[in-house]
Every structure is written in C-alpha cells, then in structure tokens.
mmCIF file of C-alpha atoms in Angstrom:
data_model
loop_
_atom_site.group_PDB
_atom_site.id
_atom_site.type_symbol
_atom_site.label_atom_id
_atom_site.label_comp_id
_atom_site.label_asym_id
_atom_site.label_seq_id
_atom_site.Cartn_x
_atom_site.Cartn_y
_atom_site.Cartn_z
ATOM 1 C CA MET E 1 126.570 41.504 48.357
ATOM 2 C CA THR E 2 125.742 40.168 51.844
ATOM 3 C CA GLN E 3 128.599 38.280 53.468
ATOM 4 C CA THR E 4 127.760 34.643 54.104
ATOM 5 C CA ILE E 5 129.009 33.036 57.310
ATOM 6 C CA ASP E 6 129.153 29.320 57.913
ATOM 7 C CA PRO E 7 128.435 29.166 61.696
ATOM 8 C CA VAL E 8 129.684 25.599 61.889
ATOM 9 C CA PHE E 9 133.201 26.305 60.712
ATOM 10 C CA SER E 10 133.635 30.024 61.270
ATOM 11 C CA SER E 11 133.599 31.646 64.766
ATOM 12 C CA ALA E 12 133.059 35.011 62.970
ATOM 13 C CA VAL E 13 129.487 34.711 63.752
ATOM 14 C CA LEU E 14 130.419 35.683 67.320
ATOM 15 C CA SER E 15 131.987 38.990 66.247
ATOM 16 C CA ALA E 16 129.405 39.902 63.697
ATOM 17 C CA PRO E 17 126.183 37.934 64.530
ATOM 18 C CA GLU E 18 124.032 40.434 62.594
ATOM 19 C CA LEU E 19 125.392 38.901 59.445
ATOM 20 C CA ALA E 20 124.010 35.517 60.332
ATOM 21 C CA LEU E 21 120.719 36.502 61.996
ATOM 22 C CA ASN E 22 117.795 38.427 60.881
ATOM 23 C CA ASP E 23 117.008 41.749 62.591
ATOM 24 C CA LEU E 24 114.472 40.309 65.129
ATOM 25 C CA ASP E 25 116.868 37.536 66.139
ATOM 26 C CA PHE E 26 119.737 39.950 66.616
ATOM 27 C CA ASP E 27 117.568 42.321 68.668
ATOM 28 C CA ALA E 28 116.791 39.406 70.980
ATOM 29 C CA LEU E 29 120.487 38.838 71.589
ATOM 30 C CA SER E 30 121.441 42.427 72.264
ATOM 31 C CA GLN E 31 118.462 43.603 74.428
ATOM 32 C CA ALA E 32 118.525 43.059 78.217
ATOM 33 C CA MET E 33 116.032 40.530 79.515
ATOM 34 C CA GLY E 34 114.605 40.559 83.009
ATOM 35 C CA GLY E 35 116.147 38.175 85.445
ATOM 36 C CA LEU E 36 114.441 35.518 87.596
ATOM 37 C CA LYS E 37 113.612 36.146 91.242
ATOM 38 C CA GLY E 38 115.928 34.468 93.677
ATOM 39 C CA GLU E 39 114.712 32.698 96.736
ATOM 40 C CA VAL E 40 116.121 30.401 99.477
ATOM 41 C CA ASP E 41 113.987 28.171 101.751
ATOM 42 C CA LYS E 42 114.440 28.239 105.464
ATOM 43 C CA ASN E 43 116.113 24.828 105.475
ATOM 44 C CA PRO E 44 117.406 24.128 101.981
ATOM 45 C CA GLN E 45 118.641 20.621 101.365
ATOM 46 C CA THR E 46 120.438 20.949 98.028
ATOM 47 C CA ALA E 47 123.713 22.467 96.867
ATOM 48 C CA ALA E 48 124.284 23.242 93.259
ATOM 49 C CA ILE E 49 127.578 22.865 91.430
ATOM 50 C CA ILE E 50 127.786 24.751 88.095
ATOM 51 C CA LEU E 51 130.611 23.555 85.917
ATOM 52 C CA ALA E 52 132.203 26.511 84.056
ATOM 53 C CA GLY E 53 135.734 25.307 83.650
ATOM 54 C CA GLY E 54 135.833 24.420 79.970
ATOM 55 C CA THR E 55 138.250 26.254 77.674
ATOM 56 C CA GLY E 56 135.722 26.498 74.890
ATOM 57 C CA GLU E 57 138.195 25.504 72.171
ATOM 58 C CA ARG E 58 135.521 24.066 69.871
ATOM 59 C CA PHE E 59 133.486 27.317 70.340
ATOM 60 C CA GLY E 60 136.243 29.395 68.766
ATOM 61 C CA LYS E 61 135.877 32.412 71.079
ATOM 62 C CA GLU E 62 138.940 33.763 72.843
ATOM 63 C CA GLY E 63 138.459 33.575 76.595
ATOM 64 C CA GLY E 64 135.926 30.727 76.361
ATOM 65 C CA LYS E 65 132.145 30.651 76.103
ATOM 66 C CA GLN E 66 130.975 31.113 79.684
ATOM 67 C CA LEU E 67 131.105 35.010 79.391
ATOM 68 C CA VAL E 68 129.635 35.310 75.905
ATOM 69 C CA GLU E 69 126.488 37.331 76.247
ATOM 70 C CA ILE E 70 123.009 36.580 75.145
ATOM 71 C CA ALA E 71 120.249 39.061 75.722
ATOM 72 C CA GLY E 72 122.546 41.301 77.715
ATOM 73 C CA LYS E 73 123.776 38.678 80.195
ATOM 74 C CA PRO E 74 126.700 36.211 80.167
ATOM 75 C CA ILE E 75 125.784 32.605 79.476
ATOM 76 C CA LEU E 76 127.021 31.710 83.032
ATOM 77 C CA THR E 77 124.631 34.269 84.507
ATOM 78 C CA TRP E 78 121.608 32.667 82.824
ATOM 79 C CA SER E 79 122.514 29.296 84.323
ATOM 80 C CA ALA E 80 123.191 30.655 87.802
ATOM 81 C CA GLU E 81 119.994 32.695 87.887
ATOM 82 C CA ALA E 82 117.876 29.568 87.231
ATOM 83 C CA PHE E 83 119.344 27.820 90.309
ATOM 84 C CA ASP E 84 119.111 30.988 92.367
ATOM 85 C CA ALA E 85 115.297 30.911 91.755
ATOM 86 C CA VAL E 86 114.875 27.372 93.313
ATOM 87 C CA GLY E 87 114.171 27.671 97.044
ATOM 88 C CA ASP E 88 115.619 24.256 97.992
ATOM 89 C CA ILE E 89 119.039 25.297 96.766
ATOM 90 C CA GLY E 90 120.995 26.879 99.598
ATOM 91 C CA LEU E 91 124.420 27.230 97.978
ATOM 92 C CA ILE E 92 125.738 27.603 94.419
ATOM 93 C CA VAL E 93 129.327 26.566 93.677
ATOM 94 C CA ILE E 94 130.763 27.865 90.427
ATOM 95 C CA VAL E 95 133.733 25.850 89.188
ATOM 96 C CA CYS E 96 135.939 27.921 86.841
ATOM 97 C CA PRO E 97 139.628 28.313 85.900
ATOM 98 C CA GLU E 98 141.487 29.339 88.992
ATOM 99 C CA ASP E 99 143.201 32.307 87.260
ATOM 100 C CA ARG E 100 139.868 33.644 86.082
ATOM 101 C CA CYS E 101 137.706 33.302 89.204
ATOM 102 C CA SER E 102 137.740 37.020 89.965
ATOM 103 C CA GLU E 103 136.899 37.784 86.302
ATOM 104 C CA TYR E 104 133.960 35.390 86.319
ATOM 105 C CA LEU E 105 132.632 36.896 89.579
ATOM 106 C CA LYS E 106 133.108 40.447 88.286
ATOM 107 C CA ARG E 107 131.361 39.908 84.945
ATOM 108 C CA ALA E 108 128.757 37.177 85.554
ATOM 109 C CA ILE E 109 127.844 37.258 89.191
ATOM 110 C CA ASP E 110 128.564 40.608 91.017
ATOM 111 C CA PRO E 111 126.513 42.817 88.655
ATOM 112 C CA PHE E 112 123.305 40.739 89.286
ATOM 113 C CA PRO E 113 121.038 40.495 92.386
ATOM 114 C CA PHE E 114 121.621 36.924 93.512
ATOM 115 C CA VAL E 115 120.011 35.795 96.661
ATOM 116 C CA THR E 116 121.553 32.303 97.104
ATOM 117 C CA PRO E 117 125.116 32.314 98.473
ATOM 118 C CA ILE E 118 127.688 31.790 95.737
ATOM 119 C CA VAL E 119 131.259 30.547 96.113
ATOM 120 C CA VAL E 120 133.820 29.696 93.436
ATOM 121 C CA ALA E 121 136.005 26.613 93.191
ATOM 122 C CA PRO E 122 139.022 25.979 90.910
ATOM 123 C CA SER E 123 138.380 23.684 87.915
ATOM 124 C CA GLY E 124 140.531 20.680 87.124
ATOM 125 C CA PRO E 125 141.998 19.185 83.954
ATOM 126 C CA SER E 126 138.901 17.158 83.311
ATOM 127 C CA ARG E 127 135.136 17.619 83.936
ATOM 128 C CA GLN E 128 135.137 14.891 86.555
ATOM 129 C CA GLU E 129 137.997 16.498 88.431
ATOM 130 C CA SER E 130 136.213 19.843 88.242
ATOM 131 C CA ALA E 131 133.060 18.272 89.686
ATOM 132 C CA PHE E 132 135.100 16.782 92.543
ATOM 133 C CA SER E 133 136.644 20.224 93.198
ATOM 134 C CA GLY E 134 133.271 21.799 93.449
ATOM 135 C CA LEU E 135 132.052 18.948 95.733
ATOM 136 C CA GLU E 136 134.779 19.799 98.245
ATOM 137 C CA PHE E 137 133.198 23.277 98.731
ATOM 138 C CA VAL E 138 129.774 21.617 99.621
ATOM 139 C CA PRO E 139 129.183 21.336 103.395
ATOM 140 C CA ASP E 140 128.325 17.926 104.773
ATOM 141 C CA ASP E 141 124.874 19.038 105.951
ATOM 142 C CA TYR E 142 123.498 19.175 102.393
ATOM 143 C CA GLU E 143 121.578 15.980 101.630
ATOM 144 C CA TYR E 144 121.539 16.428 97.788
ATOM 145 C CA VAL E 145 124.014 17.751 95.178
ATOM 146 C CA ILE E 146 122.818 18.976 91.765
ATOM 147 C CA LEU E 147 125.268 19.483 88.933
ATOM 148 C CA HIS E 148 124.836 21.574 85.751
ATOM 149 C CA ASP E 149 126.824 22.701 82.744
ATOM 150 C CA GLY E 150 127.313 26.387 82.879
ATOM 151 C CA ALA E 151 127.048 26.450 79.138
ATOM 152 C CA ARG E 152 123.314 25.299 79.210
ATOM 153 C CA PRO E 153 121.758 28.746 79.865
ATOM 154 C CA LEU E 154 118.106 27.967 79.096
ATOM 155 C CA ILE E 155 117.524 25.544 81.953
ATOM 156 C CA SER E 156 114.340 26.538 83.827
ATOM 157 C CA PRO E 157 113.807 26.730 87.619
ATOM 158 C CA ASP E 158 110.770 24.502 87.191
ATOM 159 C CA LEU E 159 112.735 21.688 85.581
ATOM 160 C CA ILE E 160 115.471 22.007 88.270
ATOM 161 C CA ALA E 161 112.940 21.774 91.038
ATOM 162 C CA HIS E 162 111.098 18.948 89.335
ATOM 163 C CA THR E 163 114.316 16.931 88.976
ATOM 164 C CA ILE E 164 115.164 17.398 92.671
ATOM 165 C CA ALA E 165 111.576 16.472 93.705
ATOM 166 C CA THR E 166 111.790 13.314 91.541
ATOM 167 C CA LEU E 167 114.734 12.046 93.500
ATOM 168 C CA LYS E 168 113.235 13.062 96.899
ATOM 169 C CA GLY E 169 110.071 11.205 96.008
ATOM 170 C CA ASN E 170 111.872 7.919 95.281
ATOM 171 C CA ILE E 171 113.682 6.785 98.401
ATOM 172 C CA ASP E 172 115.018 3.676 96.634
ATOM 173 C CA CYS E 173 116.920 5.772 94.026
ATOM 174 C CA ASP E 174 120.324 7.464 94.234
ATOM 175 C CA GLY E 175 119.946 10.132 91.549
ATOM 176 C CA ALA E 176 117.931 11.652 88.710
ATOM 177 C CA VAL E 177 119.190 12.887 85.379
ATOM 178 C CA VAL E 178 117.578 15.249 82.877
ATOM 179 C CA ALA E 179 117.640 13.665 79.470
ATOM 180 C CA HIS E 180 115.802 13.737 76.139
ATOM 181 C CA PRO E 181 114.777 10.699 73.982
ATOM 182 C CA ALA E 182 116.939 10.141 70.946
ATOM 183 C CA VAL E 183 115.170 11.243 67.796
ATOM 184 C CA ASP E 184 117.704 10.201 65.136
ATOM 185 C CA THR E 185 118.230 6.670 63.785
ATOM 186 C CA LEU E 186 121.337 5.248 65.420
ATOM 187 C CA LYS E 187 123.889 3.076 63.717
ATOM 188 C CA VAL E 188 126.621 0.768 65.138
ATOM 189 C CA VAL E 189 129.770 1.286 63.068
ATOM 190 C CA GLU E 190 133.018 -0.736 63.002
ATOM 191 C CA ASN E 191 135.864 0.277 60.761
ATOM 192 C CA GLY E 192 133.618 2.608 58.672
ATOM 193 C CA VAL E 193 130.980 -0.130 58.098
ATOM 194 C CA ILE E 194 127.492 -0.191 59.685
ATOM 195 C CA VAL E 195 127.060 -3.384 61.632
ATOM 196 C CA GLY E 196 123.673 -2.718 63.252
ATOM 197 C CA THR E 197 120.759 -0.432 63.836
ATOM 198 C CA PRO E 198 119.630 -0.516 67.525
ATOM 199 C CA ASP E 199 116.223 0.434 68.668
ATOM 200 C CA ARG E 200 116.488 4.084 69.421
ATOM 201 C CA ARG E 201 113.533 3.915 71.861
ATOM 202 C CA VAL E 202 115.900 2.757 74.586
ATOM 203 C CA PHE E 203 118.430 5.526 73.961
ATOM 204 C CA TRP E 204 118.275 8.904 75.609
ATOM 205 C CA ASN E 205 120.599 11.960 75.266
ATOM 206 C CA ALA E 206 121.817 12.813 78.746
ATOM 207 C CA GLN E 207 121.747 16.463 79.667
ATOM 208 C CA THR E 208 122.115 18.390 82.980
ATOM 209 C CA PRO E 209 121.071 19.074 85.632
ATOM 210 C CA GLN E 210 121.868 15.771 87.382
ATOM 211 C CA VAL E 211 121.035 15.470 91.048
ATOM 212 C CA PHE E 212 122.273 12.849 93.503
ATOM 213 C CA ARG E 213 122.169 11.941 97.180
ATOM 214 C CA ALA E 214 125.261 13.679 98.467
ATOM 215 C CA GLY E 215 126.535 10.632 100.370
ATOM 216 C CA ILE E 216 126.630 8.229 97.491
ATOM 217 C CA TYR E 217 127.935 10.858 95.183
ATOM 218 C CA ARG E 218 130.867 11.483 97.458
ATOM 219 C CA ARG E 219 131.521 7.777 97.655
ATOM 220 C CA ALA E 220 131.256 7.450 93.884
ATOM 221 C CA HIS E 221 133.934 10.110 93.375
ATOM 222 C CA ALA E 222 136.199 8.441 95.949
ATOM 223 C CA SER E 223 135.736 5.045 94.254
ATOM 224 C CA ALA E 224 136.482 6.475 90.795
ATOM 225 C CA LEU E 225 139.579 8.238 92.009
ATOM 226 C CA SER E 226 140.792 5.089 93.690
ATOM 227 C CA ASP E 227 140.230 2.926 90.589
ATOM 228 C CA GLY E 228 141.417 5.472 88.068
ATOM 229 C CA PHE E 229 137.914 5.517 86.436
ATOM 230 C CA MET E 230 136.941 8.470 84.310
ATOM 231 C CA GLY E 231 133.226 8.742 83.502
ATOM 232 C CA THR E 232 131.546 10.556 80.671
ATOM 233 C CA ASP E 233 129.105 12.294 83.146
ATOM 234 C CA ASP E 234 128.318 12.361 86.843
ATOM 235 C CA SER E 235 125.649 9.675 86.589
ATOM 236 C CA SER E 236 128.176 7.159 85.256
ATOM 237 C CA LEU E 237 130.092 7.324 88.547
ATOM 238 C CA ILE E 238 126.928 6.309 90.399
ATOM 239 C CA GLU E 239 125.956 3.610 87.931
ATOM 240 C CA ARG E 240 129.254 1.793 88.211
ATOM 241 C CA LEU E 241 128.615 1.275 91.880
ATOM 242 C CA GLY E 242 125.195 -0.290 91.138
ATOM 243 C CA GLY E 243 123.259 2.864 92.021
ATOM 244 C CA ARG E 244 119.799 3.434 90.628
ATOM 245 C CA VAL E 245 119.339 6.636 88.640
ATOM 246 C CA LEU E 246 116.110 7.837 87.326
ATOM 247 C CA VAL E 247 115.566 9.794 84.132
ATOM 248 C CA VAL E 248 113.599 13.009 83.976
ATOM 249 C CA GLU E 249 112.505 14.071 80.460
ATOM 250 C CA GLY E 250 113.862 17.497 79.591
ATOM 251 C CA LYS E 251 113.367 19.947 76.780
ATOM 252 C CA ARG E 252 115.204 20.025 73.475
ATOM 253 C CA ASP E 253 115.945 23.722 73.976
ATOM 254 C CA ASN E 254 118.194 22.840 76.941
ATOM 255 C CA ILE E 255 121.001 23.469 74.529
ATOM 256 C CA LYS E 256 124.634 23.262 75.525
ATOM 257 C CA LEU E 257 126.752 25.966 73.906
ATOM 258 C CA THR E 258 129.609 24.050 72.344
ATOM 259 C CA VAL E 259 130.195 25.229 68.776
ATOM 260 C CA PRO E 260 129.248 28.447 67.038
ATOM 261 C CA GLU E 261 126.044 27.142 65.457
ATOM 262 C CA ASP E 262 124.719 26.442 69.000
ATOM 263 C CA TYR E 263 124.706 30.178 69.434
ATOM 264 C CA LEU E 264 122.204 30.544 66.600
ATOM 265 C CA MET E 265 120.018 27.908 68.131
ATOM 266 C CA LEU E 266 120.015 29.776 71.449
ATOM 267 C CA ALA E 267 119.168 32.940 69.477
ATOM 268 C CA ALA E 268 116.073 31.270 68.084
ATOM 269 C CA ALA E 269 115.082 29.956 71.524
ATOM 270 C CA VAL E 270 115.471 33.482 73.096
ATOM 271 C CA ARG E 271 113.509 34.995 70.231
ATOM 272 C CA THR E 272 110.679 32.645 71.023
ATOM 273 C CA MET E 273 110.819 33.495 74.722
ATOM 274 C CA TYR E 274 110.522 37.264 73.781
ATOM 275 C CA MET E 275 107.634 36.615 71.462
ATOM 276 C CA LYS E 276 105.750 34.574 74.132
ATOM 277 C CA GLY E 277 106.417 37.305 76.663
ATOM 278 C CA ALA E 278 105.030 39.960 74.292
ATOM 279 C CA GLU E 279 101.885 37.930 73.827
ATOM 280 C CA GLU E 280 101.112 37.457 77.478
#
C-alpha cells in the first residue's frame, strides 16, 4: 500500500517527496534548471536586501527552509538569481543568521555565477530588525532599496524591474509594494462570532518585493526604533509616517515557502515552468 503523507501536518514530505508527488513533479524538483543571466548597469541606483533570517520552525525542516533545494538549487539561490538579473541593482545584501553566514554563502551563493556584488548581514530577533541590519550595509549613494523574502523563490526579474520602475515613474510616491487582490471572502470575527463581511475588493495580500526611496526608508526605521513600533512589513513603517505607497499587482505563484504544503505548490509551479520551456 502506498504511504499517504499529509503535507500540512507532516514534514516527512521533505525527506520523501516522491511519496507525495507524481513522477513528473518529482523529476522537476530533482533536476537542475538553468540559471538567469546576471547583469549590472553602469550606474545602478538600487540595492536589494534579501531577508533569509527566519528559523523555519513552521516549515519543519532542521536547519530552516532557505537551503532546501528545488530543481537542484537552494531556495535562497533562486531568489538571489532573480535580483542578480536586474541591471539597476548594484548590490545584494543577504540577511541571515550570524552563525550560518559562511554556510549560506558556501551552499547558496559561491557555487553559482553571480555578477552583482553580494554581502551578508546578521539577522536580528525580528523581521524588522533584520531589515534594519541589512540596511546598514547599504551605502548612502543608493537612491532606492528593495526588500524581498528569501523564501519567495519564484519572483521574476521582470516583476522586480517593473516594481522599481513604478516607483521611479511616480515622483510623489515613497514606495511600491507587490501584492495580489484578495480572492476569498473575508469575515470580521470577535470572540468566535462573525460580526461583519467587508468588501474584499479593497483588500490585497501584500507580498515582496517592496521598494522604497532610501532616504525615507531610513527615516522610517529610525522613527520606528525611537517609538518602539513593530510593523508587519516594511511598507507599514513608511505608511505610519504618512508616506504614499503604490501597489503593483503580482502573481499568485509568488509563493512564500512557510509550511510543507507550500513546497508542493512550488513543485507544481516549477513543473509548469519546465513544460512551458519544453514547448518553446
């Protein structure tokens, strides 16, 4: 009898994915996939901060999720390659646990032909503190800072470039955030009882990347630190100062690897990429 694995509650899918995927899906996860071509413009204006400091407790994989491989490359490598392929990005800062910086470089960066300069910064106890740590490694001559979750491996260079261009093209705005319109019906609940059904058309699910003018982003962090404010994402730091942040519609396959079933969703997305490649 074939063993059944519940990918939601069992991390065993990570040690035996062939039991949860069909043959074609598993092949897509185990075969190497060609990387993107890195490039850097003559005068790049944007620095990227890739947040890879999470412990991955909900993911259920010892050592965290950033180095879990898909199609022959660590998740973190996929994310970094997308930013390496955007010419306007002149620096990539990878924020990771201080005691694992050399391991992250050895496994996710050094074996691959990156063109953009890459440095590592120590992560902090929270996402916000990790972002601030990464920001300290960004020289003042960069006009824009773009942040991304290292556990969102399917972000595309085109979407990154478009998000940066959206902010650059709107001089009265301070940032731009990739997001996706809410598709489920939302309920307001108090003490286990539904008290309202808001119009979901005004709700969006925030993703990354999120890009900001570097000056206001630094001021936003300084203000949050001074006031003891902890935001749920980088944009919230700008918003509390009255900053204007645009939304850029992203794709639903910009999946964040958080729990084991996300791995299966990534498998399906990668399988689709392989099939499209075979057809072209």
